[in-house]
Amino acid sequence: LAQITVDVNHVSIDYETKSLLAFLEDYEVSFAELDQLLQTRESLHLTYEADIAPDPQIGYQRICAFMNLSPQPVPVRLSKVNPFPLPDLIVNFGEVERTLQNTSFEWMLYA
């Protein structure tokens, strides 16, 4: 178990540093823009929580159906890298929790 501390005010991703909430808000805007752009195109929307976490075969089956392909037996050789809940991983989970409390991102703490 490797624990980390999340500096909620200074997160660095891809040579950019800003608050955790600012990153999440920017991602939310970007995904909304992507959804808007894809409205006129046939597309498949997969989520980790619904299509991968319960069983990776779910996502595979959905992809095959979307692409009009016959699914083939495939072994799942990879597994979840981290089986631990976030409170066990994040040293300052309470601070992260307070930062995301009452935001549209709060669900991420408990998914």
Short mmCIF file of N, CA, C and O in Angstrom, two decimals:
data_model
loop_
_atom_site.label_atom_id
_atom_site.label_comp_id
_atom_site.label_asym_id
_atom_site.label_seq_id
_atom_site.Cartn_x
_atom_site.Cartn_y
_atom_site.Cartn_z
N LEU A 1 0.85 -1.18 0.00
CA LEU A 1 0.00 0.00 0.00
C LEU A 1 0.89 1.24 0.00
O LEU A 1 1.61 1.49 0.95
N ALA A 2 0.86 1.98 -1.09
CA ALA A 2 1.62 3.23 -1.18
C ALA A 2 0.65 4.38 -1.00
O ALA A 2 -0.29 4.54 -1.78
N GLN A 3 0.86 5.16 0.03
CA GLN A 3 -0.02 6.29 0.29
C GLN A 3 0.56 7.57 -0.30
O GLN A 3 1.77 7.71 -0.44
N ILE A 4 -0.34 8.49 -0.65
CA ILE A 4 0.08 9.78 -1.20
C ILE A 4 -0.67 10.90 -0.48
O ILE A 4 -1.70 10.68 0.14
N THR A 5 -0.10 12.07 -0.57
CA THR A 5 -0.76 13.28 -0.10
C THR A 5 -1.10 14.11 -1.33
O THR A 5 -0.25 14.32 -2.19
N VAL A 6 -2.33 14.54 -1.43
CA VAL A 6 -2.77 15.36 -2.56
C VAL A 6 -2.82 16.81 -2.09
O VAL A 6 -3.56 17.15 -1.18
N ASP A 7 -2.00 17.64 -2.72
CA ASP A 7 -2.04 19.07 -2.44
C ASP A 7 -3.20 19.63 -3.25
O ASP A 7 -3.07 19.86 -4.46
N VAL A 8 -4.33 19.84 -2.62
CA VAL A 8 -5.55 20.23 -3.34
C VAL A 8 -5.43 21.59 -4.01
O VAL A 8 -6.21 21.92 -4.90
N ASN A 9 -4.43 22.37 -3.63
CA ASN A 9 -4.25 23.70 -4.21
C ASN A 9 -3.22 23.74 -5.33
O ASN A 9 -3.17 24.69 -6.10
N HIS A 10 -2.39 22.70 -5.42
CA HIS A 10 -1.32 22.67 -6.43
C HIS A 10 -1.16 21.25 -6.99
O HIS A 10 -0.34 20.48 -6.50
N VAL A 11 -1.92 20.95 -8.02
CA VAL A 11 -1.81 19.66 -8.70
C VAL A 11 -1.12 19.92 -10.03
O VAL A 11 -1.47 20.85 -10.75
N SER A 12 -0.12 19.11 -10.35
CA SER A 12 0.62 19.28 -11.60
C SER A 12 0.32 18.11 -12.53
O SER A 12 0.55 16.96 -12.18
N ILE A 13 -0.20 18.44 -13.72
CA ILE A 13 -0.49 17.45 -14.76
C ILE A 13 -0.06 18.05 -16.09
O ILE A 13 -0.48 19.17 -16.43
N ASP A 14 0.75 17.32 -16.83
CA ASP A 14 1.16 17.76 -18.17
C ASP A 14 1.69 19.20 -18.18
O ASP A 14 1.23 20.04 -18.94
N TYR A 15 2.64 19.48 -17.34
CA TYR A 15 3.32 20.79 -17.30
C TYR A 15 2.40 21.93 -16.89
O TYR A 15 2.71 23.10 -17.13
N GLU A 16 1.28 21.62 -16.29
CA GLU A 16 0.35 22.65 -15.85
C GLU A 16 0.06 22.41 -14.37
O GLU A 16 -0.09 21.27 -13.94
N THR A 17 -0.02 23.48 -13.60
CA THR A 17 -0.31 23.38 -12.18
C THR A 17 -1.48 24.27 -11.84
O THR A 17 -1.50 25.46 -12.20
N LYS A 18 -2.46 23.68 -11.18
CA LYS A 18 -3.61 24.43 -10.68
C LYS A 18 -4.28 23.60 -9.61
O LYS A 18 -3.82 22.50 -9.28
N SER A 19 -5.35 24.08 -9.06
CA SER A 19 -6.01 23.37 -7.98
C SER A 19 -6.70 22.10 -8.50
O SER A 19 -7.03 21.99 -9.69
N LEU A 20 -6.90 21.17 -7.61
CA LEU A 20 -7.61 19.94 -7.96
C LEU A 20 -8.98 20.26 -8.54
O LEU A 20 -9.37 19.73 -9.58
N LEU A 21 -9.69 21.16 -7.90
CA LEU A 21 -11.03 21.52 -8.37
C LEU A 21 -10.97 22.17 -9.75
O LEU A 21 -11.82 21.88 -10.60
N ALA A 22 -9.98 23.00 -10.00
CA ALA A 22 -9.85 23.65 -11.31
C ALA A 22 -9.60 22.61 -12.40
O ALA A 22 -10.18 22.69 -13.49
N PHE A 23 -8.74 21.62 -12.12
CA PHE A 23 -8.51 20.56 -13.10
C PHE A 23 -9.80 19.81 -13.39
O PHE A 23 -10.14 19.56 -14.55
N LEU A 24 -10.52 19.44 -12.35
CA LEU A 24 -11.75 18.68 -12.54
C LEU A 24 -12.80 19.50 -13.29
O LEU A 24 -13.50 18.97 -14.16
N GLU A 25 -12.88 20.78 -12.98
CA GLU A 25 -13.82 21.65 -13.71
C GLU A 25 -13.45 21.76 -15.18
O GLU A 25 -14.32 21.73 -16.06
N ASP A 26 -12.16 21.88 -15.46
CA ASP A 26 -11.70 21.94 -16.86
C ASP A 26 -12.01 20.64 -17.60
O ASP A 26 -12.43 20.66 -18.75
N TYR A 27 -11.80 19.51 -16.93
CA TYR A 27 -12.14 18.22 -17.54
C TYR A 27 -13.63 18.15 -17.84
O TYR A 27 -14.04 17.67 -18.89
N GLU A 28 -14.43 18.62 -16.90
CA GLU A 28 -15.88 18.59 -17.08
C GLU A 28 -16.29 19.41 -18.31
O GLU A 28 -17.12 18.97 -19.12
N VAL A 29 -15.70 20.59 -18.47
CA VAL A 29 -15.98 21.43 -19.63
C VAL A 29 -15.54 20.73 -20.91
O VAL A 29 -16.27 20.70 -21.91
N SER A 30 -14.36 20.14 -20.89
CA SER A 30 -13.85 19.45 -22.08
C SER A 30 -14.73 18.26 -22.47
O SER A 30 -15.00 18.05 -23.65
N PHE A 31 -15.19 17.50 -21.49
CA PHE A 31 -16.07 16.37 -21.80
C PHE A 31 -17.42 16.85 -22.32
O PHE A 31 -18.00 16.21 -23.20
N ALA A 32 -17.91 17.96 -21.81
CA ALA A 32 -19.17 18.52 -22.32
C ALA A 32 -19.00 18.96 -23.78
O ALA A 32 -19.88 18.74 -24.61
N GLU A 33 -17.86 19.57 -24.08
CA GLU A 33 -17.58 19.97 -25.47
C GLU A 33 -17.48 18.74 -26.37
O GLU A 33 -18.01 18.75 -27.50
N LEU A 34 -16.83 17.70 -25.89
CA LEU A 34 -16.72 16.47 -26.66
C LEU A 34 -18.10 15.87 -26.91
O LEU A 34 -18.42 15.46 -28.04
N ASP A 35 -18.93 15.82 -25.88
CA ASP A 35 -20.29 15.31 -26.04
C ASP A 35 -21.05 16.10 -27.10
O ASP A 35 -21.77 15.53 -27.91
N GLN A 36 -20.89 17.42 -27.07
CA GLN A 36 -21.54 18.28 -28.05
C GLN A 36 -21.06 17.96 -29.47
O GLN A 36 -21.86 17.84 -30.39
N LEU A 37 -19.77 17.81 -29.64
CA LEU A 37 -19.21 17.51 -30.95
C LEU A 37 -19.64 16.14 -31.47
O LEU A 37 -19.79 15.93 -32.67
N LEU A 38 -19.85 15.19 -30.56
CA LEU A 38 -20.20 13.84 -30.96
C LEU A 38 -21.70 13.62 -31.15
O LEU A 38 -22.11 12.54 -31.59
N GLN A 39 -22.50 14.62 -30.84
CA GLN A 39 -23.95 14.47 -30.95
C GLN A 39 -24.39 14.11 -32.37
O GLN A 39 -25.37 13.40 -32.55
N THR A 40 -23.69 14.58 -33.35
CA THR A 40 -24.08 14.32 -34.74
C THR A 40 -23.40 13.09 -35.32
O THR A 40 -23.57 12.80 -36.49
N ARG A 41 -22.63 12.39 -34.51
CA ARG A 41 -21.90 11.21 -34.98
C ARG A 41 -22.32 10.00 -34.17
O ARG A 41 -22.63 10.11 -32.99
N GLU A 42 -22.26 8.87 -34.83
CA GLU A 42 -22.51 7.64 -34.11
C GLU A 42 -21.30 7.38 -33.21
O GLU A 42 -20.16 7.37 -33.68
N SER A 43 -21.54 7.22 -31.94
CA SER A 43 -20.43 7.02 -31.01
C SER A 43 -20.85 6.08 -29.88
O SER A 43 -22.03 5.84 -29.67
N LEU A 44 -19.87 5.58 -29.21
CA LEU A 44 -20.08 4.67 -28.09
C LEU A 44 -19.49 5.31 -26.85
O LEU A 44 -18.33 5.74 -26.85
N HIS A 45 -20.26 5.37 -25.79
CA HIS A 45 -19.80 5.96 -24.54
C HIS A 45 -19.63 4.85 -23.51
O HIS A 45 -20.59 4.21 -23.11
N LEU A 46 -18.40 4.61 -23.13
CA LEU A 46 -18.09 3.63 -22.10
C LEU A 46 -17.63 4.34 -20.84
O LEU A 46 -16.98 5.38 -20.91
N THR A 47 -17.94 3.76 -19.70
CA THR A 47 -17.40 4.27 -18.44
C THR A 47 -16.73 3.12 -17.69
O THR A 47 -17.13 1.95 -17.83
N TYR A 48 -15.74 3.48 -16.93
CA TYR A 48 -15.04 2.48 -16.15
C TYR A 48 -16.00 1.79 -15.17
O TYR A 48 -16.03 0.57 -15.05
N GLU A 49 -16.81 2.62 -14.48
CA GLU A 49 -17.68 2.10 -13.43
C GLU A 49 -18.71 1.11 -13.97
O GLU A 49 -19.01 0.11 -13.32
N ALA A 50 -19.26 1.37 -15.15
CA ALA A 50 -20.31 0.50 -15.69
C ALA A 50 -19.79 -0.58 -16.62
O ALA A 50 -20.36 -1.67 -16.67
N ASP A 51 -18.74 -0.29 -17.36
CA ASP A 51 -18.34 -1.18 -18.45
C ASP A 51 -17.03 -1.94 -18.22
O ASP A 51 -16.74 -2.86 -18.98
N ILE A 52 -16.27 -1.55 -17.23
CA ILE A 52 -14.98 -2.22 -17.02
C ILE A 52 -14.88 -2.82 -15.61
O ILE A 52 -14.56 -3.99 -15.46
N ALA A 53 -15.14 -2.02 -14.59
CA ALA A 53 -14.95 -2.48 -13.21
C ALA A 53 -15.70 -3.76 -12.88
O ALA A 53 -15.12 -4.68 -12.31
N PRO A 54 -16.99 -3.87 -13.23
CA PRO A 54 -17.68 -5.11 -12.87
C PRO A 54 -17.15 -6.33 -13.64
O PRO A 54 -17.06 -7.41 -13.09
N ASP A 55 -16.80 -6.10 -14.91
CA ASP A 55 -16.27 -7.17 -15.75
C ASP A 55 -15.82 -6.56 -17.08
O ASP A 55 -16.65 -6.05 -17.83
N PRO A 56 -14.54 -6.60 -17.39
CA PRO A 56 -14.04 -6.00 -18.64
C PRO A 56 -14.72 -6.57 -19.89
O PRO A 56 -14.76 -5.92 -20.93
N GLN A 57 -15.27 -7.77 -19.78
CA GLN A 57 -15.96 -8.36 -20.92
C GLN A 57 -17.18 -7.53 -21.31
O GLN A 57 -17.59 -7.54 -22.48
N ILE A 58 -17.77 -6.81 -20.37
CA ILE A 58 -18.93 -5.96 -20.66
C ILE A 58 -18.53 -4.91 -21.70
O ILE A 58 -19.20 -4.73 -22.71
N GLY A 59 -17.44 -4.20 -21.43
CA GLY A 59 -16.96 -3.19 -22.37
C GLY A 59 -16.59 -3.80 -23.71
O GLY A 59 -16.90 -3.25 -24.76
N TYR A 60 -15.93 -4.95 -23.67
CA TYR A 60 -15.54 -5.64 -24.90
C TYR A 60 -16.77 -5.99 -25.73
O TYR A 60 -16.81 -5.76 -26.94
N GLN A 61 -17.78 -6.54 -25.09
CA GLN A 61 -19.02 -6.91 -25.79
C GLN A 61 -19.69 -5.67 -26.39
O GLN A 61 -20.17 -5.71 -27.53
N ARG A 62 -19.71 -4.58 -25.65
CA ARG A 62 -20.33 -3.35 -26.16
C ARG A 62 -19.56 -2.80 -27.36
O ARG A 62 -20.15 -2.32 -28.32
N ILE A 63 -18.23 -2.86 -27.31
CA ILE A 63 -17.41 -2.40 -28.43
C ILE A 63 -17.66 -3.26 -29.66
O ILE A 63 -17.85 -2.74 -30.77
N CYS A 64 -17.68 -4.57 -29.47
CA CYS A 64 -17.93 -5.47 -30.61
C CYS A 64 -19.30 -5.19 -31.22
O CYS A 64 -19.44 -5.11 -32.45
N ALA A 65 -20.32 -5.04 -30.39
CA ALA A 65 -21.67 -4.75 -30.89
C ALA A 65 -21.68 -3.43 -31.65
O ALA A 65 -22.27 -3.32 -32.74
N PHE A 66 -21.04 -2.42 -31.11
CA PHE A 66 -20.99 -1.11 -31.75
C PHE A 66 -20.32 -1.18 -33.12
O PHE A 66 -20.75 -0.54 -34.08
N MET A 67 -19.26 -1.97 -33.20
CA MET A 67 -18.50 -2.08 -34.45
C MET A 67 -19.04 -3.17 -35.37
O MET A 67 -18.50 -3.43 -36.43
N ASN A 68 -20.13 -3.81 -34.94
CA ASN A 68 -20.74 -4.86 -35.74
C ASN A 68 -19.79 -6.03 -35.96
O ASN A 68 -19.70 -6.57 -37.07
N LEU A 69 -19.07 -6.39 -34.92
CA LEU A 69 -18.11 -7.49 -34.97
C LEU A 69 -18.59 -8.63 -34.08
O LEU A 69 -19.25 -8.40 -33.06
N SER A 70 -18.25 -9.83 -34.45
CA SER A 70 -18.56 -10.97 -33.60
C SER A 70 -17.51 -11.07 -32.50
O SER A 70 -16.32 -11.15 -32.80
N PRO A 71 -17.95 -11.06 -31.25
CA PRO A 71 -16.97 -11.18 -30.17
C PRO A 71 -16.29 -12.55 -30.21
O PRO A 71 -16.89 -13.55 -30.59
N GLN A 72 -15.05 -12.55 -29.84
CA GLN A 72 -14.26 -13.78 -29.78
C GLN A 72 -13.88 -14.01 -28.32
O GLN A 72 -13.79 -13.07 -27.54
N PRO A 73 -13.62 -15.25 -27.96
CA PRO A 73 -13.16 -15.49 -26.58
C PRO A 73 -11.82 -14.79 -26.37
O PRO A 73 -10.89 -14.99 -27.16
N VAL A 74 -11.75 -13.98 -25.37
CA VAL A 74 -10.50 -13.28 -25.06
C VAL A 74 -10.23 -13.40 -23.56
O VAL A 74 -11.13 -13.22 -22.75
N PRO A 75 -9.01 -13.69 -23.21
CA PRO A 75 -8.68 -13.75 -21.78
C PRO A 75 -8.44 -12.34 -21.24
O PRO A 75 -7.92 -11.48 -21.95
N VAL A 76 -8.84 -12.13 -20.03
CA VAL A 76 -8.55 -10.86 -19.36
C VAL A 76 -7.33 -11.12 -18.49
O VAL A 76 -7.41 -11.79 -17.47
N ARG A 77 -6.20 -10.59 -18.95
CA ARG A 77 -4.94 -10.86 -18.25
C ARG A 77 -4.55 -9.75 -17.28
O ARG A 77 -3.68 -9.93 -16.44
N LEU A 78 -5.18 -8.62 -17.40
CA LEU A 78 -4.85 -7.50 -16.53
C LEU A 78 -5.89 -7.41 -15.41
O LEU A 78 -7.01 -7.88 -15.55
N SER A 79 -5.49 -6.78 -14.33
CA SER A 79 -6.42 -6.61 -13.22
C SER A 79 -6.25 -5.21 -12.65
O SER A 79 -5.32 -4.48 -12.99
N LYS A 80 -7.13 -4.87 -11.78
CA LYS A 80 -7.10 -3.56 -11.14
C LYS A 80 -5.75 -3.37 -10.43
O LYS A 80 -5.31 -4.24 -9.68
N VAL A 81 -5.12 -2.26 -10.70
CA VAL A 81 -3.82 -1.98 -10.13
C VAL A 81 -3.92 -1.74 -8.62
O VAL A 81 -3.07 -2.14 -7.85
N ASN A 82 -4.98 -1.08 -8.23
CA ASN A 82 -5.11 -0.68 -6.85
C ASN A 82 -6.45 -1.12 -6.29
O ASN A 82 -7.48 -0.55 -6.63
N PRO A 83 -6.47 -2.11 -5.43
CA PRO A 83 -7.74 -2.59 -4.87
C PRO A 83 -8.18 -1.84 -3.61
O PRO A 83 -9.21 -2.15 -3.05
N PHE A 84 -7.40 -0.85 -3.19
CA PHE A 84 -7.69 -0.18 -1.92
C PHE A 84 -8.63 1.01 -2.10
O PHE A 84 -8.57 1.70 -3.10
N PRO A 85 -9.48 1.28 -1.11
CA PRO A 85 -10.35 2.46 -1.18
C PRO A 85 -9.52 3.74 -1.01
O PRO A 85 -8.45 3.74 -0.38
N LEU A 86 -10.02 4.83 -1.59
CA LEU A 86 -9.28 6.10 -1.55
C LEU A 86 -8.90 6.55 -0.14
O LEU A 86 -7.79 7.04 0.06
N PRO A 87 -9.76 6.40 0.87
CA PRO A 87 -9.34 6.84 2.21
C PRO A 87 -8.09 6.14 2.72
O PRO A 87 -7.35 6.69 3.53
N ASP A 88 -7.84 4.93 2.23
CA ASP A 88 -6.62 4.21 2.63
C ASP A 88 -5.40 4.68 1.86
O ASP A 88 -4.27 4.48 2.30
N LEU A 89 -5.61 5.26 0.70
CA LEU A 89 -4.51 5.67 -0.18
C LEU A 89 -4.09 7.11 -0.01
O LEU A 89 -2.93 7.44 -0.18
N ILE A 90 -5.05 7.97 0.28
CA ILE A 90 -4.77 9.40 0.36
C ILE A 90 -4.63 9.79 1.82
O ILE A 90 -5.59 9.72 2.60
N VAL A 91 -3.43 10.20 2.19
CA VAL A 91 -3.12 10.55 3.58
C VAL A 91 -4.05 11.65 4.07
O VAL A 91 -4.59 11.58 5.18
N ASN A 92 -4.27 12.66 3.23
CA ASN A 92 -5.12 13.79 3.61
C ASN A 92 -6.51 13.68 2.95
O ASN A 92 -7.04 14.64 2.42
N PHE A 93 -7.08 12.48 3.04
CA PHE A 93 -8.38 12.24 2.40
C PHE A 93 -9.43 13.23 2.90
O PHE A 93 -10.26 13.71 2.10
N GLY A 94 -9.41 13.56 4.17
CA GLY A 94 -10.39 14.51 4.72
C GLY A 94 -10.33 15.86 4.02
O GLY A 94 -11.37 16.46 3.72
N GLU A 95 -9.14 16.33 3.72
CA GLU A 95 -8.97 17.60 3.01
C GLU A 95 -9.50 17.50 1.58
O GLU A 95 -10.19 18.41 1.10
N VAL A 96 -9.18 16.41 0.91
CA VAL A 96 -9.68 16.20 -0.45
C VAL A 96 -11.21 16.10 -0.42
O VAL A 96 -11.90 16.69 -1.25
N GLU A 97 -11.72 15.39 0.55
CA GLU A 97 -13.17 15.24 0.71
C GLU A 97 -13.84 16.59 0.91
O GLU A 97 -14.86 16.89 0.28
N ARG A 98 -13.27 17.42 1.76
CA ARG A 98 -13.84 18.77 1.99
C ARG A 98 -13.78 19.62 0.72
O ARG A 98 -14.69 20.39 0.44
N THR A 99 -12.72 19.46 -0.06
CA THR A 99 -12.57 20.22 -1.29
C THR A 99 -13.65 19.85 -2.31
O THR A 99 -14.17 20.72 -3.02
N LEU A 100 -13.98 18.58 -2.38
CA LEU A 100 -14.95 18.11 -3.38
C LEU A 100 -16.38 18.04 -2.86
O LEU A 100 -17.31 17.82 -3.64
N GLN A 101 -16.54 18.27 -1.56
CA GLN A 101 -17.87 18.20 -0.96
C GLN A 101 -18.81 19.22 -1.62
O GLN A 101 -18.43 20.36 -1.89
N ASN A 102 -20.03 18.78 -1.90
CA ASN A 102 -21.07 19.61 -2.51
C ASN A 102 -20.69 20.11 -3.90
O ASN A 102 -21.15 21.18 -4.33
N THR A 103 -19.84 19.37 -4.60
CA THR A 103 -19.53 19.67 -5.99
C THR A 103 -20.01 18.49 -6.83
O THR A 103 -20.37 17.43 -6.30
N SER A 104 -19.98 18.65 -8.13
CA SER A 104 -20.39 17.56 -9.01
C SER A 104 -19.36 16.44 -9.04
O SER A 104 -19.58 15.42 -9.69
N PHE A 105 -18.26 16.61 -8.33
CA PHE A 105 -17.19 15.60 -8.31
C PHE A 105 -17.16 14.78 -7.04
O PHE A 105 -16.36 13.86 -6.91
N GLU A 106 -18.01 15.08 -6.12
CA GLU A 106 -18.01 14.40 -4.82
C GLU A 106 -18.17 12.88 -4.96
O GLU A 106 -17.55 12.11 -4.23
N TRP A 107 -18.94 12.44 -5.95
CA TRP A 107 -19.17 11.00 -6.16
C TRP A 107 -17.86 10.25 -6.39
O TRP A 107 -17.76 9.07 -6.07
N MET A 108 -16.86 10.93 -6.94
CA MET A 108 -15.59 10.26 -7.27
C MET A 108 -14.89 9.72 -6.02
O MET A 108 -14.11 8.78 -6.12
N LEU A 109 -15.17 10.30 -4.90
CA LEU A 109 -14.52 9.89 -3.66
C LEU A 109 -15.00 8.52 -3.18
O LEU A 109 -14.31 7.84 -2.45
N TYR A 110 -16.20 8.16 -3.61
CA TYR A 110 -16.83 6.95 -3.06
C TYR A 110 -17.18 5.92 -4.12
O TYR A 110 -17.80 4.92 -3.82
N ALA A 111 -16.77 6.16 -5.37
CA ALA A 111 -17.11 5.23 -6.46
C ALA A 111 -16.26 3.98 -6.38
O ALA A 111 -15.18 3.94 -5.90
#
